[in-house]
């Protein structure tokens, strides 16, 4: 090796070792945070997965809290810093975040919250989700993390202080391409996929990292196979093998016997624009992509006379979708769009459930609801959003469908769907609902049915059930709150006797979503002065949303009383102060003046309360 080249390599290696061994001053001394590769030595071929681990630990007990999620370029929880070393050229890798594409990176997502302790919390990421390496070279990796916060002491106002942590720097090497390894890796991936189709996501990740013409062809085939297009669509968006991918997609687009994945016209337009203009800045990129978009849309439209059945319905849907979201629609396109909506609606029964749902979500409000009703009826038995729209458009049909479903033991109806029903007492269901309660069925579904459909004839059964000793029944707060809501409708005095502060938060959430909220105002007034922080705070929020303007004064008085109280734990005090401040700030029935807001903020003793007074945080039911 020439002397100059050897010296340059030694210097870059020395700098890397120095930064690897020195702790960054931004990191607290009692918090250990570092990054490492899972492979040793850290030498990789182009196309090989490069896994790294982030490790967090601390010996300071409960001083730090982490919000843990899988490192991913879309989530913003970590930032990767990649530096070429030893003369490696800047164009030896591709930063995927800088590709001119409308899509984001895919990725699995695991999340949790917990304290940082002596036992390290380890998060594993995939470097190839951020970068593609196209030439041999040596690199340094450093990772900035925003996942950890310091738990603030009570005398600091409580809450959390977000930290920005800087990792050590670690080195790795990318070797020259190895065609034999690439061939074998592709064979291994396909074998794994054939052996266990459930590994499709992992297989796509490996195929995308490999990024050879052969692997890109396999991704295109999987994308066109009729399976769920994600994550194959994202892999195609970020591939360098455009000369392989584009012809495969173009051929599928004009094949009348194939059903193209939804959005393929848009994907093709993006890829063709990248092929023509590259990935650098280009002032005319939007114009070129719009022309490509129009070209592919016209090609798909030309195949309609040759299509029939589901293939024609899917093609119509894609043409409609492309037109619906066209950035610069003209008057002629608006006329065409109305016609396309009607044609898609007429063939909606032949669309996949995903396409039906997207069409319903987009066309609802743009087309007459009575015209959309046949599609809503078709989807409602199996789709919560369609069921909700059926309840809005045809309440009686909605009730009949719900009753038939809950009486069918094969149907698994989620309780939240029942809450879409209008309040409609059904005496003919009393025996059915009474039997469910008497047999010990206190599920949220049974209670929600009684809330919405129970007649006065169920009063005695509900009272008897609520009055059972708690150890003898399995009654959660959801179920108790639904049953209380029913009692407030048929016998408010009986409901008041059975209101429990232990379930107050959930009860006021249920009451908040009822149509007739006035019947619950007395419950909120009764609980505003409760010593239970949750009952008092959520009562205040309920009053702020649904009470008269005269509710302002008692809520303010409750906050003033809190500041002189010593009976709450720090956590309960902070919760109640925030809930009361939120009630004062967020009401639709009054608006605090600037001076009143300033007075509120000055009285706050916690960061959460101050954030609410500053308008940086809001609370809801």
Coordinates of C-alpha atoms in Angstrom, one line a residue:
X1 CA 0.0 0.0 0.0
X2 CA 1.4 3.4 -0.9
X3 CA 2.6 5.4 2.1
X4 CA 0.1 8.3 1.6
X5 CA -2.8 5.9 1.3
X6 CA -1.7 3.9 4.4
X7 CA -1.3 7.1 6.4
X8 CA -4.8 8.3 5.5
X9 CA -6.3 5.0 6.5
X10 CA -4.4 5.1 9.8
X11 CA -5.6 8.6 10.6
X12 CA -9.3 7.8 9.8
X13 CA -9.1 4.7 11.9
X14 CA -7.5 6.6 14.8
X15 CA -10.3 9.2 14.7
X16 CA -13.0 6.5 14.6
X17 CA -11.4 4.7 17.6
X18 CA -11.2 8.0 19.5
X19 CA -14.9 8.9 18.9
X20 CA -15.9 5.3 19.7
X21 CA -14.2 5.4 23.2
X22 CA -15.2 8.8 24.4
X23 CA -18.7 9.4 26.0
X24 CA -20.6 12.2 24.5
X25 CA -21.0 15.1 27.0
X26 CA -24.8 15.4 26.3
X27 CA -25.4 12.0 27.8
X28 CA -26.0 11.9 31.6
X29 CA -23.1 10.2 33.4
X30 CA -25.4 7.6 35.0
X31 CA -27.1 6.6 31.8
X32 CA -25.3 4.1 29.5
X33 CA -26.4 4.2 25.8
X34 CA -24.4 2.6 23.0
X35 CA -24.7 1.0 19.6
X36 CA -23.2 -2.2 18.3
X37 CA -23.5 -4.4 15.3
X38 CA -24.8 -8.0 15.8
X39 CA -22.1 -9.4 13.5
X40 CA -18.4 -9.5 14.4
X41 CA -16.4 -8.7 12.5
X42 CA -18.7 -6.0 11.0
X43 CA -18.0 -6.8 7.4
X44 CA -20.8 -7.1 5.0
X45 CA -21.5 -7.8 1.3
X46 CA -23.6 -5.4 -0.7
X47 CA -27.2 -6.6 -0.3
X48 CA -26.6 -8.2 3.1
X49 CA -28.8 -7.2 6.0
X50 CA -26.9 -5.0 8.5
X51 CA -28.4 -5.4 11.9
X52 CA -27.5 -3.1 14.8
X53 CA -28.5 -2.9 18.4
X54 CA -29.2 0.1 20.7
X55 CA -28.7 -0.6 24.4
X56 CA -30.0 1.6 27.2
X57 CA -29.3 1.0 30.9
X58 CA -28.9 2.9 34.2
X59 CA -28.0 2.2 37.8
X60 CA -30.0 5.1 39.0
X61 CA -33.2 3.3 39.8
X62 CA -36.3 5.1 38.5
X63 CA -34.6 8.2 37.2
X64 CA -35.2 7.6 33.5
X65 CA -38.1 6.4 31.4
X66 CA -38.0 5.1 27.9
X67 CA -40.6 5.0 25.2
X68 CA -39.4 2.0 23.2
X69 CA -40.1 1.4 19.5
X70 CA -38.3 -0.5 16.8
X71 CA -35.7 1.8 15.2
X72 CA -37.3 2.8 11.8
X73 CA -36.6 5.8 9.5
X74 CA -40.3 6.7 9.5
X75 CA -40.8 7.0 13.2
X76 CA -38.3 9.7 14.0
X77 CA -37.4 8.0 17.3
X78 CA -33.7 7.7 16.2
X79 CA -31.5 9.5 13.7
X80 CA -28.6 7.6 12.0
X81 CA -25.4 9.4 11.1
X82 CA -23.3 7.7 8.4
X83 CA -19.8 8.9 7.5
X84 CA -17.6 7.3 4.8
X85 CA -14.1 6.6 6.1
X86 CA -10.7 6.1 4.6
X87 CA -11.3 7.7 1.2
X88 CA -14.7 5.9 0.6
X89 CA -16.5 8.1 -2.0
X90 CA -19.8 9.8 -1.0
X91 CA -21.6 8.1 -3.9
X92 CA -20.8 4.6 -2.5
X93 CA -24.2 4.6 -0.7
X94 CA -27.8 5.8 -1.3
X95 CA -29.7 7.6 1.5
X96 CA -33.2 6.2 1.0
X97 CA -34.8 9.2 2.7
X98 CA -33.6 11.4 -0.1
X99 CA -35.2 9.4 -3.0
X100 CA -37.8 11.4 -4.8
X101 CA -40.8 9.2 -4.0
X102 CA -44.1 9.8 -2.3
X103 CA -43.9 6.6 -0.3
X104 CA -42.3 6.2 3.1
X105 CA -40.2 3.3 4.4
X106 CA -42.1 0.4 5.7
X107 CA -41.2 -1.4 8.9
X108 CA -42.5 -3.4 11.8
X109 CA -43.3 -1.4 14.9
X110 CA -43.1 -2.5 18.5
X111 CA -43.7 0.0 21.2
X112 CA -43.7 0.1 25.0
X113 CA -43.0 2.3 27.9
X114 CA -40.8 1.5 30.9
X115 CA -38.1 2.6 33.3
X116 CA -34.4 2.3 32.4
X117 CA -32.8 0.0 34.8
X118 CA -29.6 -2.0 35.3
X119 CA -30.9 -4.7 32.9
X120 CA -30.3 -3.2 29.4
X121 CA -33.2 -2.5 27.1
X122 CA -32.0 -3.5 23.7
X123 CA -33.7 -2.3 20.4
X124 CA -32.7 -3.9 17.1
X125 CA -32.7 -2.0 13.8
X126 CA -31.8 -2.7 10.2
X127 CA -29.3 -0.3 8.6
X128 CA -30.5 -1.3 5.1
X129 CA -33.8 0.4 5.9
X130 CA -32.0 3.7 5.8
X131 CA -29.2 3.2 3.3
X132 CA -28.3 1.1 0.3
X133 CA -24.6 0.4 -0.3
X134 CA -23.5 0.2 -3.9
X135 CA -19.7 0.3 -3.7
X136 CA -17.1 -1.2 -1.4
X137 CA -16.0 1.0 1.4
X138 CA -15.5 1.6 5.1
X139 CA -18.0 3.6 7.2
X140 CA -18.7 5.0 10.7
X141 CA -22.2 4.9 12.2
X142 CA -23.5 6.9 15.1
X143 CA -27.1 7.0 16.4
X144 CA -29.0 9.9 18.0
X145 CA -31.9 8.7 20.2
X146 CA -34.9 10.6 21.4
X147 CA -36.4 7.6 23.3
X148 CA -35.5 8.4 26.8
X149 CA -36.7 11.1 29.2
X150 CA -35.6 12.1 32.7
X151 CA -38.3 11.7 35.3
X152 CA -38.6 15.1 37.0
X153 CA -38.9 15.3 40.8
X154 CA -42.0 16.6 42.5
X155 CA -40.2 19.9 43.5
X156 CA -39.4 20.4 39.7
X157 CA -43.1 20.2 38.9
X158 CA -43.2 16.5 37.9
X159 CA -43.5 15.2 34.4
X160 CA -40.7 14.3 32.0
X161 CA -37.7 16.0 30.4
X162 CA -36.9 14.6 27.0
X163 CA -33.3 13.8 26.4
X164 CA -31.2 13.7 23.2
X165 CA -28.7 10.8 23.6
X166 CA -25.7 10.4 21.4
X167 CA -24.2 6.9 20.9
X168 CA -20.6 5.9 20.4
X169 CA -19.3 5.6 16.8
X170 CA -18.8 2.1 15.3
X171 CA -17.1 1.0 12.1
X172 CA -18.1 -1.4 9.5
X173 CA -16.9 -2.5 6.0
X174 CA -18.7 -3.1 2.8
X175 CA -16.9 -5.6 0.6
X176 CA -17.0 -5.9 -3.2
X177 CA -20.1 -7.5 -4.8
X178 CA -20.1 -11.3 -4.8
X179 CA -22.4 -12.7 -7.6
X180 CA -22.2 -16.2 -6.2
X181 CA -23.3 -15.1 -2.8
X182 CA -26.1 -13.0 -4.3
X183 CA -27.4 -16.0 -6.3
X184 CA -27.4 -18.2 -3.2
X185 CA -29.0 -15.5 -1.0
X186 CA -31.8 -15.2 -3.5
X187 CA -32.4 -18.9 -3.5
X188 CA -32.4 -19.0 0.3
X189 CA -34.9 -16.2 0.5
X190 CA -37.3 -17.9 -2.0
X191 CA -36.9 -21.2 -0.2
X192 CA -37.8 -19.6 3.1
X193 CA -40.8 -17.9 1.5
X194 CA -42.1 -21.2 0.0
X195 CA -41.6 -23.0 3.3
X196 CA -43.5 -20.5 5.4
X197 CA -45.6 -17.8 3.6
X198 CA -45.9 -16.0 7.0
X199 CA -42.3 -14.9 6.5
X200 CA -43.4 -12.6 3.6
X201 CA -42.4 -9.4 5.4
X202 CA -39.0 -10.7 6.4
X203 CA -38.5 -12.1 2.9
X204 CA -39.4 -8.8 1.3
X205 CA -36.9 -7.0 3.6
X206 CA -34.1 -9.3 2.5
X207 CA -35.1 -9.0 -1.2
X208 CA -35.1 -5.2 -1.0
X209 CA -31.7 -5.2 0.7
X210 CA -30.3 -7.5 -2.0
X211 CA -31.6 -5.2 -4.7
X212 CA -30.3 -7.1 -7.7
X213 CA -32.2 -7.4 -11.0
X214 CA -33.3 -10.9 -10.0
X215 CA -34.5 -9.9 -6.5
X216 CA -36.3 -6.9 -8.0
X217 CA -38.1 -9.2 -10.4
X218 CA -39.2 -11.4 -7.6
X219 CA -40.5 -8.4 -5.6
X220 CA -42.4 -7.2 -8.7
X221 CA -43.9 -10.7 -9.1
X222 CA -45.0 -10.8 -5.4
X223 CA -46.4 -7.3 -5.7
X224 CA -48.5 -8.4 -8.7
X225 CA -49.5 -11.7 -7.2
X226 CA -52.7 -10.4 -5.6
X227 CA -51.3 -10.5 -2.1
X228 CA -51.4 -7.5 0.2
X229 CA -49.1 -5.0 -1.8
X230 CA -47.4 -3.6 1.3
X231 CA -44.5 -4.0 1.8
X232 CA -43.6 -4.9 -1.8
X233 CA -44.7 -1.5 -3.1
X234 CA -42.3 0.2 -0.7
X235 CA -39.5 -2.1 -1.8
X236 CA -40.1 -1.3 -5.4
X237 CA -40.2 2.4 -4.7
X238 CA -36.7 2.3 -3.2
X239 CA -35.1 -0.1 -5.6
X240 CA -32.3 0.9 -8.0
X241 CA -33.4 -1.8 -10.6
X242 CA -35.8 0.4 -12.5
X243 CA -34.9 -1.1 -15.8
X244 CA -36.2 -4.5 -14.5
X245 CA -39.2 -3.3 -12.5
X246 CA -40.9 -0.8 -14.9
X247 CA -41.3 -3.3 -17.9
X248 CA -42.8 -5.9 -15.5
X249 CA -45.4 -3.4 -14.2
X250 CA -46.1 -1.9 -17.6
X251 CA -46.9 -5.4 -19.0
X252 CA -49.2 -6.2 -16.1
X253 CA -51.0 -2.8 -16.4
X254 CA -52.3 -3.5 -19.9
X255 CA -53.1 -7.2 -19.4
X256 CA -56.9 -7.3 -19.3
X257 CA -56.8 -10.7 -17.5
X258 CA -54.9 -9.3 -14.5
X259 CA -56.1 -7.2 -11.6
X260 CA -53.4 -4.6 -10.9
X261 CA -52.7 -3.7 -7.3
X262 CA -54.5 -0.5 -6.2
X263 CA -52.3 2.5 -6.9
X264 CA -50.1 0.9 -9.5
X265 CA -50.6 3.8 -11.9
X266 CA -49.2 6.2 -9.4
X267 CA -46.3 3.9 -8.5
X268 CA -45.4 3.5 -12.2
X269 CA -45.5 7.2 -12.7
X270 CA -43.1 7.7 -9.8
X271 CA -40.7 5.0 -11.0
X272 CA -40.7 6.2 -14.6
X273 CA -39.9 9.8 -13.4
X274 CA -37.0 8.5 -11.4
X275 CA -35.7 6.6 -14.4
X276 CA -35.9 9.7 -16.6
X277 CA -34.6 12.3 -14.1
X278 CA -32.6 10.3 -11.5
X279 CA -32.8 11.1 -7.8
X280 CA -31.2 14.6 -7.7
X281 CA -33.1 17.9 -7.5
X282 CA -35.0 18.6 -10.7
X283 CA -37.2 21.7 -11.1
X284 CA -39.6 20.0 -13.6
X285 CA -40.0 16.7 -11.7
X286 CA -43.7 17.4 -10.8
X287 CA -44.6 18.2 -14.4
X288 CA -42.8 15.1 -15.7
X289 CA -44.5 12.9 -13.1
X290 CA -47.9 14.3 -14.0
X291 CA -47.3 13.5 -17.7
X292 CA -46.3 9.9 -16.8
X293 CA -49.3 9.6 -14.6
X294 CA -51.7 10.7 -17.4
X295 CA -49.9 8.3 -19.8
X296 CA -50.4 5.2 -17.6
X297 CA -53.9 6.2 -16.6
X298 CA -54.8 6.4 -20.3
X299 CA -53.3 3.0 -20.9
X300 CA -55.4 1.4 -18.2
X301 CA -58.5 3.2 -19.5
X302 CA -57.9 1.8 -23.0
X303 CA -58.1 -1.8 -21.6
X304 CA -61.6 -1.4 -20.2
X305 CA -63.5 -2.7 -23.3
X306 CA -61.4 -5.9 -23.0
X307 CA -62.1 -6.4 -19.3
X308 CA -65.0 -7.9 -17.5
X309 CA -66.1 -8.9 -14.0
X310 CA -63.7 -8.2 -11.1
X311 CA -60.9 -7.2 -13.5
X312 CA -63.0 -4.4 -15.0
X313 CA -64.2 -3.3 -11.6
X314 CA -60.7 -3.1 -10.3
X315 CA -59.5 -1.2 -13.3
X316 CA -62.4 1.3 -13.0
X317 CA -61.6 1.7 -9.3
X318 CA -57.9 2.5 -10.1
X319 CA -58.8 5.0 -12.8
X320 CA -61.3 6.6 -10.4
X321 CA -58.7 6.7 -7.6
X322 CA -56.1 8.3 -9.9
X323 CA -58.6 10.9 -11.0
X324 CA -60.0 11.6 -7.5
X325 CA -56.6 12.4 -6.2
X326 CA -55.3 14.2 -9.3
X327 CA -53.5 17.4 -8.1
X328 CA -54.7 19.7 -10.8
X329 CA -58.2 18.6 -11.8
X330 CA -59.9 20.5 -14.6
X331 CA -63.6 21.2 -15.1
X332 CA -63.7 18.3 -17.7
X333 CA -62.1 16.0 -15.2
X334 CA -64.7 16.9 -12.6
X335 CA -67.4 15.8 -15.0
X336 CA -65.5 12.6 -15.7
X337 CA -65.0 12.1 -12.0
X338 CA -68.8 12.1 -11.3
X339 CA -69.3 9.6 -14.0
X340 CA -66.4 7.4 -12.7
X341 CA -67.8 7.5 -9.1
X342 CA -71.2 6.2 -10.4
X343 CA -69.5 3.5 -12.5
X344 CA -67.4 2.3 -9.6
X345 CA -70.4 2.3 -7.4
X346 CA -72.4 0.2 -9.9
X347 CA -69.6 -2.4 -9.9
X348 CA -68.7 -2.2 -6.2
X349 CA -70.0 -5.7 -5.4
X350 CA -67.1 -7.1 -7.5
X351 CA -64.4 -5.1 -5.7
X352 CA -62.2 -6.4 -2.9
X353 CA -63.2 -5.4 0.6
X354 CA -60.2 -3.1 0.9
X355 CA -61.2 -1.3 -2.3
X356 CA -64.8 -1.1 -1.2
X357 CA -63.8 0.5 2.1
X358 CA -61.5 3.1 0.4
X359 CA -64.2 4.0 -2.1
X360 CA -66.8 4.4 0.7
X361 CA -64.5 6.6 2.8
X362 CA -63.7 8.8 -0.2
X363 CA -67.0 9.0 -1.9
X364 CA -69.2 9.5 1.2
X365 CA -70.3 13.1 1.3
X366 CA -69.5 13.6 -2.4
X367 CA -72.3 11.4 -3.6
X368 CA -75.9 11.3 -2.3
X369 CA -76.2 9.1 0.7
X370 CA -79.2 7.2 -0.7
X371 CA -77.1 6.4 -3.7
X372 CA -74.4 5.0 -1.5
X373 CA -76.9 3.0 0.6
X374 CA -76.7 -0.3 -1.4
X375 CA -72.9 -0.4 -0.9
X376 CA -73.3 0.4 2.8
X377 CA -75.8 -2.4 3.2
X378 CA -73.4 -4.8 1.4
X379 CA -70.5 -3.9 3.6
X380 CA -72.2 -3.3 7.0
X381 CA -72.4 -6.9 8.3
X382 CA -68.6 -7.1 8.1
X383 CA -67.3 -3.6 8.3
X384 CA -67.6 -1.3 11.3
X385 CA -67.3 1.9 9.3
X386 CA -70.1 0.8 6.9
X387 CA -72.2 -0.3 9.9
X388 CA -71.7 3.2 11.4
X389 CA -72.9 4.8 8.2
X390 CA -75.9 2.5 8.0
X391 CA -76.8 3.7 11.5
X392 CA -76.6 7.3 10.3
X393 CA -78.5 6.8 7.1
X394 CA -81.0 4.1 8.0
X395 CA -81.3 3.7 11.8
X396 CA -84.1 1.1 11.7
X397 CA -82.1 -1.1 9.3
X398 CA -79.1 -0.7 11.6
X399 CA -81.0 -1.9 14.6
X400 CA -82.4 -4.9 12.7
X401 CA -79.0 -5.9 11.5
X402 CA -77.4 -5.6 15.0
X403 CA -80.2 -7.6 16.6
X404 CA -79.8 -10.4 14.1
X405 CA -76.1 -10.5 14.5
X406 CA -76.0 -10.5 18.4
X407 CA -78.6 -13.3 18.3
X408 CA -76.4 -15.4 16.1
X409 CA -73.8 -17.3 18.2
X410 CA -71.5 -17.5 15.2
X411 CA -71.2 -13.7 15.0
X412 CA -68.6 -11.9 17.0
X413 CA -69.9 -8.4 17.3
X414 CA -67.5 -5.8 19.0
X415 CA -69.2 -3.7 21.7
X416 CA -68.1 -0.4 20.0
X417 CA -70.3 -1.2 17.0
X418 CA -73.3 -1.5 19.2
X419 CA -72.6 2.1 20.4
X420 CA -73.3 3.3 16.8
X421 CA -76.9 2.2 17.2
X422 CA -79.5 4.9 17.9
X423 CA -81.1 4.7 21.4
X424 CA -84.1 2.5 20.5
X425 CA -85.7 0.4 23.3
X426 CA -86.7 -3.0 22.1
X427 CA -89.1 -4.7 24.5
X428 CA -89.1 -7.8 22.4
X429 CA -85.4 -8.3 23.3
X430 CA -86.0 -8.1 27.1
X431 CA -86.0 -11.8 27.6
X432 CA -82.9 -12.3 25.5
X433 CA -81.0 -9.6 27.4
X434 CA -82.3 -10.6 30.8
X435 CA -81.1 -14.1 30.2
X436 CA -77.6 -12.9 29.3
X437 CA -77.4 -10.9 32.6
X438 CA -78.9 -13.7 34.8
X439 CA -76.5 -16.2 33.3
X440 CA -73.6 -14.1 34.5
X441 CA -72.8 -12.6 31.1
X442 CA -71.5 -9.2 32.1
X443 CA -69.5 -8.6 29.0
X444 CA -69.3 -5.1 27.5
X445 CA -71.3 -6.4 24.6
X446 CA -74.3 -7.4 26.8
X447 CA -74.1 -4.1 28.7
X448 CA -73.8 -2.0 25.5
X449 CA -76.9 -3.8 24.1
X450 CA -78.8 -2.8 27.2
X451 CA -77.6 0.8 27.0
X452 CA -78.9 1.1 23.5
X453 CA -81.8 -1.3 23.2
X454 CA -82.9 -2.1 26.8
X455 CA -86.5 -1.2 27.6
X456 CA -87.8 -0.2 31.1
X457 CA -88.7 -3.8 31.6
X458 CA -85.0 -4.6 32.3
X459 CA -84.8 -2.1 35.2
X460 CA -85.1 -4.6 38.1
X461 CA -82.7 -7.1 36.5
X462 CA -80.0 -4.4 35.9
X463 CA -80.4 -3.0 39.5
X464 CA -80.2 -6.5 40.9
X465 CA -77.1 -7.2 38.9
X466 CA -75.3 -4.0 39.9
X467 CA -76.1 -4.6 43.5
X468 CA -74.4 -8.0 43.7
X469 CA -71.3 -8.0 45.9
X470 CA -68.3 -7.2 43.8
X471 CA -66.4 -10.5 44.5
X472 CA -69.4 -12.5 43.1
X473 CA -69.4 -10.9 39.7
X474 CA -66.9 -10.2 36.9
X475 CA -68.0 -6.6 36.1
X476 CA -65.4 -4.3 34.6
X477 CA -65.7 -0.5 34.3
X478 CA -66.9 -0.7 30.7
X479 CA -69.8 -2.9 31.5
X480 CA -70.7 -1.0 34.7
X481 CA -70.6 2.3 32.9
X482 CA -72.9 1.1 30.1
X483 CA -75.4 -0.3 32.6
X484 CA -75.3 3.0 34.6
X485 CA -76.0 4.9 31.4
X486 CA -79.1 2.7 30.9
X487 CA -80.2 3.4 34.5
X488 CA -79.7 7.2 34.0
X489 CA -82.1 6.9 31.1
X490 CA -84.9 4.9 32.9
X491 CA -84.3 5.6 36.6
X492 CA -81.9 8.5 37.4
X493 CA -82.2 8.2 41.1
X494 CA -81.3 4.5 41.1
X495 CA -78.3 5.3 38.9
X496 CA -77.1 8.0 41.2
X497 CA -77.1 5.5 44.1
X498 CA -74.9 3.1 42.2
X499 CA -72.3 5.5 40.7
X500 CA -68.9 4.5 41.9
X501 CA -65.8 6.7 41.8
X502 CA -63.6 3.7 40.9
X503 CA -65.1 3.7 37.4
X504 CA -65.8 7.4 37.1
X505 CA -63.3 8.1 34.3
X506 CA -64.9 5.4 32.0
X507 CA -68.4 6.4 33.0
X508 CA -67.9 10.0 31.9
X509 CA -66.4 8.8 28.7
X510 CA -69.5 6.7 28.0
X511 CA -71.8 9.6 29.0
X512 CA -69.8 11.9 26.7
X513 CA -70.7 9.9 23.7
X514 CA -74.4 9.6 24.4
X515 CA -76.9 11.7 22.4
X516 CA -78.8 12.9 25.4
X517 CA -75.9 14.2 27.6
X518 CA -78.2 16.4 29.8
X519 CA -79.3 13.4 31.8
X520 CA -75.8 13.0 33.1
X521 CA -75.1 16.6 34.2
X522 CA -76.2 15.9 37.8
X523 CA -73.8 13.1 38.0
X524 CA -71.0 15.4 36.9
X525 CA -72.0 18.1 39.4
X526 CA -72.2 15.6 42.2
X527 CA -68.7 14.3 41.5
X528 CA -66.9 17.6 40.9
X529 CA -66.2 17.9 44.6
X530 CA -65.2 14.3 45.1
X531 CA -62.0 13.6 46.9
X532 CA -61.2 11.0 44.2
X533 CA -59.0 12.8 41.7
X534 CA -60.2 10.8 38.7
X535 CA -63.9 11.3 39.5
X536 CA -63.5 15.0 40.2
X537 CA -61.3 15.7 37.2
X538 CA -63.4 13.8 34.6
X539 CA -66.6 15.3 36.0
X540 CA -65.1 18.7 35.4
X541 CA -64.2 17.7 31.8
X542 CA -67.7 16.5 31.2
X543 CA -69.1 19.7 32.5
X544 CA -66.8 21.7 30.2
X545 CA -68.0 19.9 27.2
X546 CA -71.7 19.6 28.0
X547 CA -72.5 21.9 31.0
X548 CA -73.8 25.4 30.8
X549 CA -71.6 28.5 31.1
X550 CA -72.4 28.6 34.8
X551 CA -70.2 25.5 35.3
X552 CA -67.1 27.6 35.0
X553 CA -67.3 29.0 38.5
X554 CA -67.5 25.7 40.4
X555 CA -64.7 24.2 38.3
X556 CA -62.5 27.2 39.1
X557 CA -63.4 26.9 42.8
X558 CA -62.5 23.2 42.7
X559 CA -59.0 24.1 41.3
X560 CA -58.5 26.7 44.0
X561 CA -59.5 24.2 46.7
X562 CA -57.0 21.7 45.3
X563 CA -54.1 24.1 45.7
X564 CA -54.8 24.2 49.4
X565 CA -55.3 20.5 49.7
X566 CA -52.7 18.1 51.2
X567 CA -54.8 14.9 50.9
X568 CA -53.6 13.8 47.4
X569 CA -50.6 11.8 46.4
X570 CA -48.3 13.7 44.0
X571 CA -49.6 11.6 41.0
X572 CA -53.2 12.2 41.9
X573 CA -52.6 15.9 42.5
X574 CA -50.9 16.3 39.1
X575 CA -53.7 14.3 37.3
X576 CA -56.5 16.4 38.9
X577 CA -54.7 19.8 38.3
X578 CA -54.3 18.9 34.6
X579 CA -57.9 17.8 34.3
X580 CA -59.3 20.9 36.0
X581 CA -57.1 23.2 33.9
X582 CA -58.1 21.3 30.8
X583 CA -61.8 21.8 31.7
X584 CA -61.3 25.5 32.2
X585 CA -59.4 26.0 28.9
X586 CA -61.2 23.7 26.5
X587 CA -64.9 24.4 27.0
X588 CA -67.1 25.3 24.0
X589 CA -69.5 27.1 26.4
X590 CA -67.0 29.8 27.7
X591 CA -63.7 31.3 26.8
X592 CA -61.2 32.5 29.3
X593 CA -59.8 36.0 28.8
X594 CA -56.1 36.6 28.3
X595 CA -55.8 37.8 31.9
X596 CA -57.7 34.7 33.2
X597 CA -55.4 32.4 31.3
X598 CA -52.4 34.2 32.8
X599 CA -53.9 33.8 36.3
X600 CA -54.5 30.1 35.6
X601 CA -51.0 29.6 34.5
X602 CA -49.5 31.4 37.5
X603 CA -51.5 29.1 39.8
X604 CA -50.2 25.9 38.1
X605 CA -47.7 23.9 40.1
X606 CA -47.0 21.2 37.5
X607 CA -45.6 21.2 34.0
X608 CA -48.7 19.5 32.6
X609 CA -51.0 22.2 33.9
X610 CA -48.7 25.0 32.5
X611 CA -48.6 23.2 29.1
X612 CA -52.4 23.2 29.0
X613 CA -52.6 26.9 30.0
X614 CA -50.0 27.6 27.2
X615 CA -52.2 25.8 24.7
X616 CA -49.5 23.2 24.1
X617 CA -51.6 20.3 25.4
X618 CA -55.3 19.4 25.4
X619 CA -57.3 16.7 27.1
X620 CA -60.3 14.9 25.9
X621 CA -62.9 12.4 26.9

